[in-house]
PDB file of C-alpha atoms in Angstrom:
ATOM      1  CA  MET A   1     -11.894  -4.605  -8.559  1.00  0.00           C
ATOM      2  CA  ALA A   2     -12.423  -8.023  -6.992  1.00  0.00           C
ATOM      3  CA  GLU A   3     -14.683 -10.003  -9.257  1.00  0.00           C
ATOM      4  CA  ASN A   4     -17.015 -12.041  -7.075  1.00  0.00           C
ATOM      5  CA  ALA A   5     -17.861 -12.962  -3.491  1.00  0.00           C
ATOM      6  CA  SER A   6     -15.382 -15.830  -3.480  1.00  0.00           C
ATOM      7  CA  GLY A   7     -12.699 -13.156  -3.782  1.00  0.00           C
ATOM      8  CA  ASP A   8     -10.754 -14.400  -6.809  1.00  0.00           C
ATOM      9  CA  TYR A   9      -9.115 -10.989  -7.005  1.00  0.00           C
ATOM     10  CA  ALA A  10      -8.350  -8.238  -4.562  1.00  0.00           C
ATOM     11  CA  ASP A  11      -7.013  -4.771  -5.328  1.00  0.00           C
ATOM     12  CA  PHE A  12      -4.514  -3.314  -2.884  1.00  0.00           C
ATOM     13  CA  TRP A  13      -3.399   0.337  -2.793  1.00  0.00           C
ATOM     14  CA  PHE A  14      -0.296   1.139  -0.725  1.00  0.00           C
ATOM     15  CA  ASP A  15       2.281   3.780   0.002  1.00  0.00           C
ATOM     16  CA  PRO A  16       5.635   2.054   0.652  1.00  0.00           C
ATOM     17  CA  SER A  17       6.444   4.534   3.434  1.00  0.00           C
ATOM     18  CA  CYS A  18       3.403   3.525   5.536  1.00  0.00           C
ATOM     19  CA  PRO A  19       4.066   0.892   8.233  1.00  0.00           C
ATOM     20  CA  TRP A  20       0.377  -0.035   8.508  1.00  0.00           C
ATOM     21  CA  ALA A  21       0.129  -0.691   4.788  1.00  0.00           C
ATOM     22  CA  TRP A  22       3.222  -2.877   5.154  1.00  0.00           C
ATOM     23  CA  MET A  23       1.555  -4.911   7.901  1.00  0.00           C
ATOM     24  CA  THR A  24      -1.588  -5.377   5.817  1.00  0.00           C
ATOM     25  CA  SER A  25       0.445  -6.373   2.772  1.00  0.00           C
ATOM     26  CA  ARG A  26       2.176  -9.108   4.803  1.00  0.00           C
ATOM     27  CA  TRP A  27      -1.270 -10.371   5.791  1.00  0.00           C
ATOM     28  CA  MET A  28      -2.287 -10.306   2.134  1.00  0.00           C
ATOM     29  CA  ASP A  29       0.728 -12.465   1.271  1.00  0.00           C
ATOM     30  CA  GLU A  30      -0.443 -14.992   3.857  1.00  0.00           C
ATOM     31  CA  VAL A  31      -3.974 -14.914   2.414  1.00  0.00           C
ATOM     32  CA  THR A  32      -2.746 -15.828  -1.057  1.00  0.00           C
ATOM     33  CA  ALA A  33      -1.129 -18.943   0.420  1.00  0.00           C
ATOM     34  CA  VAL A  34      -4.371 -20.249   1.975  1.00  0.00           C
ATOM     35  CA  ARG A  35      -7.108 -18.886  -0.291  1.00  0.00           C
ATOM     36  CA  PRO A  36      -7.363 -18.925  -4.121  1.00  0.00           C
ATOM     37  CA  ILE A  37      -6.765 -15.182  -4.262  1.00  0.00           C
ATOM     38  CA  LYS A  38      -4.742 -13.076  -6.668  1.00  0.00           C
ATOM     39  CA  VAL A  39      -3.813  -9.531  -5.731  1.00  0.00           C
ATOM     40  CA  ARG A  40      -3.495  -6.574  -8.054  1.00  0.00           C
ATOM     41  CA  TRP A  41      -1.108  -4.060  -6.491  1.00  0.00           C
ATOM     42  CA  HIS A  42      -1.503  -0.307  -6.935  1.00  0.00           C
ATOM     43  CA  VAL A  43       0.297   2.782  -5.663  1.00  0.00           C
ATOM     44  CA  MET A  44      -1.374   5.509  -3.650  1.00  0.00           C
ATOM     45  CA  SER A  45       0.450   8.397  -2.027  1.00  0.00           C
ATOM     46  CA  LEU A  46       0.270   9.845   1.456  1.00  0.00           C
ATOM     47  CA  ALA A  47       2.080  12.899   0.079  1.00  0.00           C
ATOM     48  CA  VAL A  48      -0.723  13.455  -2.427  1.00  0.00           C
ATOM     49  CA  LEU A  49      -3.385  12.696   0.179  1.00  0.00           C
ATOM     50  CA  ASN A  50      -1.981  15.298   2.591  1.00  0.00           C
ATOM     51  CA  GLU A  51      -1.390  18.093   0.087  1.00  0.00           C
ATOM     52  CA  GLY A  52      -2.769  21.361   1.367  1.00  0.00           C
ATOM     53  CA  ARG A  53      -3.392  20.069   4.885  1.00  0.00           C
ATOM     54  CA  ASP A  54      -2.108  21.864   7.964  1.00  0.00           C
ATOM     55  CA  LEU A  55       0.409  19.325   9.220  1.00  0.00           C
ATOM     56  CA  PRO A  56       3.043  19.538  11.973  1.00  0.00           C
ATOM     57  CA  GLU A  57       6.473  20.461  10.618  1.00  0.00           C
ATOM     58  CA  LYS A  58       7.892  17.026  11.390  1.00  0.00           C
ATOM     59  CA  TYR A  59       5.120  15.305   9.434  1.00  0.00           C
ATOM     60  CA  GLN A  60       5.579  17.725   6.524  1.00  0.00           C
ATOM     61  CA  ALA A  61       9.193  16.556   6.285  1.00  0.00           C
ATOM     62  CA  ILE A  62       8.058  12.935   6.223  1.00  0.00           C
ATOM     63  CA  MET A  63       5.555  13.679   3.454  1.00  0.00           C
ATOM     64  CA  LYS A  64       8.221  15.443   1.399  1.00  0.00           C
ATOM     65  CA  ARG A  65      10.462  12.388   1.624  1.00  0.00           C
ATOM     66  CA  ALA A  66       7.565  10.045   0.776  1.00  0.00           C
ATOM     67  CA  TRP A  67       7.331  11.271  -2.841  1.00  0.00           C
ATOM     68  CA  GLY A  68      10.436   9.374  -3.927  1.00  0.00           C
ATOM     69  CA  PRO A  69       9.440   5.720  -3.494  1.00  0.00           C
ATOM     70  CA  VAL A  70       5.968   6.072  -5.036  1.00  0.00           C
ATOM     71  CA  ARG A  71       7.329   7.962  -8.038  1.00  0.00           C
ATOM     72  CA  VAL A  72       9.941   5.276  -8.669  1.00  0.00           C
ATOM     73  CA  ILE A  73       7.395   2.456  -8.449  1.00  0.00           C
ATOM     74  CA  ILE A  74       5.099   4.259 -10.889  1.00  0.00           C
ATOM     75  CA  ALA A  75       8.002   4.860 -13.274  1.00  0.00           C
ATOM     76  CA  ALA A  76       8.945   1.179 -13.130  1.00  0.00           C
ATOM     77  CA  GLN A  77       5.333   0.154 -13.728  1.00  0.00           C
ATOM     78  CA  LEU A  78       5.053   2.432 -16.756  1.00  0.00           C
ATOM     79  CA  LYS A  79       8.212   1.020 -18.300  1.00  0.00           C
ATOM     80  CA  PHE A  80       8.029  -2.645 -17.326  1.00  0.00           C
ATOM     81  CA  GLY A  81       4.406  -3.405 -16.440  1.00  0.00           C
ATOM     82  CA  ASP A  82       2.368  -4.287 -13.379  1.00  0.00           C
ATOM     83  CA  ASP A  83       4.453  -7.337 -12.436  1.00  0.00           C
ATOM     84  CA  VAL A  84       7.298  -5.175 -11.112  1.00  0.00           C
ATOM     85  CA  ILE A  85       5.151  -3.352  -8.546  1.00  0.00           C
ATOM     86  CA  LYS A  86       5.113  -6.001  -5.813  1.00  0.00           C
ATOM     87  CA  PRO A  87       8.808  -7.027  -5.963  1.00  0.00           C
ATOM     88  CA  LEU A  88       9.849  -3.385  -5.820  1.00  0.00           C
ATOM     89  CA  TYR A  89       7.446  -2.681  -2.957  1.00  0.00           C
ATOM     90  CA  ASP A  90       8.747  -5.697  -1.041  1.00  0.00           C
ATOM     91  CA  ALA A  91      12.360  -4.614  -1.523  1.00  0.00           C
ATOM     92  CA  MET A  92      11.644  -1.064  -0.383  1.00  0.00           C
ATOM     93  CA  GLY A  93       9.325  -2.014   2.456  1.00  0.00           C
ATOM     94  CA  GLN A  94      11.692  -4.571   3.956  1.00  0.00           C
ATOM     95  CA  ARG A  95      14.319  -1.882   4.336  1.00  0.00           C
ATOM     96  CA  ILE A  96      11.968   0.868   5.526  1.00  0.00           C
ATOM     97  CA  HIS A  97       9.903  -1.082   8.052  1.00  0.00           C
ATOM     98  CA  PRO A  98      11.632  -4.141   9.564  1.00  0.00           C
ATOM     99  CA  GLY A  99      14.935  -2.498   8.603  1.00  0.00           C
ATOM    100  CA  GLY A 100      14.008   0.812  10.227  1.00  0.00           C
ATOM    101  CA  ARG A 101      15.852   2.872   7.615  1.00  0.00           C
ATOM    102  CA  THR A 102      14.983   6.398   6.442  1.00  0.00           C
ATOM    103  CA  ASP A 103      17.677   6.980   3.777  1.00  0.00           C
ATOM    104  CA  PHE A 104      15.161   6.735   0.959  1.00  0.00           C
ATOM    105  CA  ASP A 105      17.587   7.486  -1.899  1.00  0.00           C
ATOM    106  CA  ALA A 106      19.799   4.581  -0.837  1.00  0.00           C
ATOM    107  CA  ILE A 107      16.771   2.377  -0.242  1.00  0.00           C
ATOM    108  CA  ILE A 108      15.450   3.118  -3.722  1.00  0.00           C
ATOM    109  CA  ALA A 109      18.787   2.295  -5.335  1.00  0.00           C
ATOM    110  CA  GLU A 110      19.106  -0.983  -3.429  1.00  0.00           C
ATOM    111  CA  ALA A 111      15.495  -1.955  -4.116  1.00  0.00           C
ATOM    112  CA  LEU A 112      15.877  -1.373  -7.848  1.00  0.00           C
ATOM    113  CA  ALA A 113      18.972  -3.579  -7.869  1.00  0.00           C
ATOM    114  CA  GLU A 114      17.203  -6.305  -5.880  1.00  0.00           C
ATOM    115  CA  ALA A 115      14.238  -6.256  -8.263  1.00  0.00           C
ATOM    116  CA  GLY A 116      16.521  -6.403 -11.296  1.00  0.00           C
ATOM    117  CA  LEU A 117      15.444  -2.986 -12.557  1.00  0.00           C
ATOM    118  CA  PRO A 118      17.569  -0.238 -14.130  1.00  0.00           C
ATOM    119  CA  ALA A 119      19.316   2.041 -11.659  1.00  0.00           C
ATOM    120  CA  ASP A 120      18.398   5.155 -13.642  1.00  0.00           C
ATOM    121  CA  LEU A 121      14.755   4.770 -12.585  1.00  0.00           C
ATOM    122  CA  ALA A 122      15.859   6.343  -9.312  1.00  0.00           C
ATOM    123  CA  GLU A 123      16.249   9.698 -11.060  1.00  0.00           C
ATOM    124  CA  VAL A 124      12.473  10.196 -11.150  1.00  0.00           C
ATOM    125  CA  ALA A 125      12.292  10.300  -7.330  1.00  0.00           C
ATOM    126  CA  HIS A 126      13.082  14.018  -7.286  1.00  0.00           C
ATOM    127  CA  THR A 127      11.105  15.111 -10.360  1.00  0.00           C
ATOM    128  CA  ASP A 128       7.423  15.427 -11.234  1.00  0.00           C
ATOM    129  CA  GLU A 129       7.864  13.411 -14.430  1.00  0.00           C
ATOM    130  CA  VAL A 130       5.362  10.684 -13.487  1.00  0.00           C
ATOM    131  CA  ASP A 131       3.196  12.660 -11.079  1.00  0.00           C
ATOM    132  CA  GLU A 132       0.206  12.663 -13.428  1.00  0.00           C
ATOM    133  CA  GLN A 133       0.175   8.858 -13.498  1.00  0.00           C
ATOM    134  CA  LEU A 134       0.879   8.693  -9.760  1.00  0.00           C
ATOM    135  CA  ARG A 135      -2.078  10.938  -9.011  1.00  0.00           C
ATOM    136  CA  ALA A 136      -4.307   8.863 -11.276  1.00  0.00           C
ATOM    137  CA  SER A 137      -3.366   5.636  -9.465  1.00  0.00           C
ATOM    138  CA  HIS A 138      -3.884   7.328  -6.114  1.00  0.00           C
ATOM    139  CA  GLN A 139      -7.250   8.735  -7.143  1.00  0.00           C
ATOM    140  CA  GLU A 140      -8.469   5.371  -8.371  1.00  0.00           C
ATOM    141  CA  GLY A 141      -8.066   3.943  -4.888  1.00  0.00           C
ATOM    142  CA  ILE A 142      -9.074   6.927  -2.782  1.00  0.00           C
ATOM    143  CA  SER A 143     -12.230   7.517  -4.849  1.00  0.00           C
ATOM    144  CA  LEU A 144     -13.514   4.178  -3.557  1.00  0.00           C
ATOM    145  CA  VAL A 145     -13.198   5.085   0.118  1.00  0.00           C
ATOM    146  CA  GLY A 146     -13.179   8.886   0.481  1.00  0.00           C
ATOM    147  CA  GLU A 147     -10.587  11.468   1.493  1.00  0.00           C
ATOM    148  CA  ASP A 148     -10.787  10.930   5.285  1.00  0.00           C
ATOM    149  CA  VAL A 149      -8.786   7.692   5.288  1.00  0.00           C
ATOM    150  CA  GLY A 150      -5.225   6.676   4.504  1.00  0.00           C
ATOM    151  CA  THR A 151      -3.336   3.664   3.263  1.00  0.00           C
ATOM    152  CA  PRO A 152      -3.844   0.774   2.750  1.00  0.00           C
ATOM    153  CA  VAL A 153      -7.003   0.603   0.696  1.00  0.00           C
ATOM    154  CA  VAL A 154      -8.170  -2.895  -0.151  1.00  0.00           C
ATOM    155  CA  ALA A 155     -11.055  -3.752  -2.457  1.00  0.00           C
ATOM    156  CA  PHE A 156     -13.020  -6.937  -1.801  1.00  0.00           C
ATOM    157  CA  ASP A 157     -15.655  -7.977  -4.330  1.00  0.00           C
ATOM    158  CA  GLY A 158     -15.712  -4.482  -5.779  1.00  0.00           C
ATOM    159  CA  VAL A 159     -16.172  -2.803  -2.368  1.00  0.00           C
ATOM    160  CA  ALA A 160     -13.167  -1.019  -0.889  1.00  0.00           C
ATOM    161  CA  PHE A 161     -12.217  -0.192   2.683  1.00  0.00           C
ATOM    162  CA  PHE A 162      -9.341   1.466   4.477  1.00  0.00           C
ATOM    163  CA  GLY A 163      -7.551  -1.427   6.099  1.00  0.00           C
ATOM    164  CA  PRO A 164      -7.731  -3.922   7.638  1.00  0.00           C
ATOM    165  CA  VAL A 165      -5.268  -2.383  10.092  1.00  0.00           C
ATOM    166  CA  VAL A 166      -3.755  -5.276  12.003  1.00  0.00           C
ATOM    167  CA  THR A 167      -0.629  -6.095  13.984  1.00  0.00           C
ATOM    168  CA  PRO A 168       1.060  -8.487  13.937  1.00  0.00           C
ATOM    169  CA  ALA A 169       0.010  -9.793  10.533  1.00  0.00           C
ATOM    170  CA  PRO A 170      -2.064 -12.984  10.938  1.00  0.00           C
ATOM    171  CA  LYS A 171      -0.509 -16.083   9.443  1.00  0.00           C
ATOM    172  CA  GLY A 172      -1.820 -19.274   7.888  1.00  0.00           C
ATOM    173  CA  GLU A 173      -5.459 -20.069   8.408  1.00  0.00           C
ATOM    174  CA  ALA A 174      -5.866 -17.102  10.768  1.00  0.00           C
ATOM    175  CA  ALA A 175      -5.049 -14.865   7.800  1.00  0.00           C
ATOM    176  CA  GLY A 176      -7.587 -16.755   5.726  1.00  0.00           C
ATOM    177  CA  ARG A 177     -10.317 -16.317   8.325  1.00  0.00           C
ATOM    178  CA  LEU A 178      -9.715 -12.559   8.440  1.00  0.00           C
ATOM    179  CA  TRP A 179      -9.973 -12.502   4.663  1.00  0.00           C
ATOM    180  CA  ASP A 180     -13.250 -14.398   4.820  1.00  0.00           C
ATOM    181  CA  GLY A 181     -14.597 -11.848   7.290  1.00  0.00           C
ATOM    182  CA  CYS A 182     -13.547  -8.938   5.097  1.00  0.00           C
ATOM    183  CA  VAL A 183     -15.292 -10.475   2.099  1.00  0.00           C
ATOM    184  CA  LEU A 184     -18.382 -11.023   4.267  1.00  0.00           C
ATOM    185  CA  VAL A 185     -18.662  -7.397   5.377  1.00  0.00           C
ATOM    186  CA  ALA A 186     -17.868  -6.183   1.855  1.00  0.00           C
ATOM    187  CA  THR A 187     -20.918  -8.056   0.591  1.00  0.00           C
ATOM    188  CA  THR A 188     -23.167  -6.634   3.322  1.00  0.00           C
ATOM    189  CA  PRO A 189     -25.173  -3.737   1.835  1.00  0.00           C
ATOM    190  CA  GLY A 190     -24.698  -0.501   3.746  1.00  0.00           C
ATOM    191  CA  PHE A 191     -21.704  -1.652   5.812  1.00  0.00           C
ATOM    192  CA  PHE A 192     -19.230   1.212   6.229  1.00  0.00           C
ATOM    193  CA  GLU A 193     -17.082   1.060   9.339  1.00  0.00           C
ATOM    194  CA  LEU A 194     -15.833  -1.081  12.209  1.00  0.00           C
ATOM    195  CA  LYS A 195     -13.114   0.495  14.350  1.00  0.00           C
ATOM    196  CA  ARG A 196     -11.382   0.713  17.726  1.00  0.00           C
ATOM    197  CA  THR A 197      -8.455   2.738  19.062  1.00  0.00           C
ATOM    198  CA  ARG A 198      -5.020   1.296  18.309  1.00  0.00           C
ATOM    199  CA  THR A 199      -3.184   0.274  21.470  1.00  0.00           C
ATOM    200  CA  GLN A 200       0.115  -0.811  19.924  1.00  0.00           C
ATOM    201  CA  GLY A 201       2.317  -0.019  16.977  1.00  0.00           C
ATOM    202  CA  PRO A 202       3.268  -2.242  14.061  1.00  0.00           C
ATOM    203  CA  ILE A 203       4.980  -5.496  15.029  1.00  0.00           C
ATOM    204  CA  PHE A 204       7.429  -6.581  12.313  1.00  0.00           C
ATOM    205  CA  ASP A 205       8.367 -10.243  12.403  1.00  0.00           C
TER     206      ASP A 205
END
């Protein structure tokens, strides 16, 4: 988890298929440019989170497709270490979100090539070979915030929240100020929630 109130480290759990996690990750990139922050990236899974839930048929199809990218990232992490997580996420997310694509098998293959990783890692997308490790990574993040939230999960100073959910992603010092505010509420004993209804979808720029 993040190590102190100055926020030297943050931990970020994401599912590459989630547009809101993508927005928050772009904000996090901006934060690292204006604050002395390092981010440790972790996979969580909306497919795992929604197992056993009564979902509309359309959403069930989305969840079924969402297994592939998280499995491939976990497989790459297991073989090559934590440093491959972010480049692979970026390569996938750029295609899925600003790119608006849904052909996940092709996206996975292209993302592996862009990140300089072996093409055969894509084979795990349709197997349960790394599901134990995927579930462990997911559980690490979700155990900090509870089952009634989604992705992203961000830990500030050892305290984790769902979010921030923001669009468009703040840039420059505006990103830094939002970070400062998140660290502030994370260090406030008993603070749990601050929320309002979303009035617009993700804005990719």
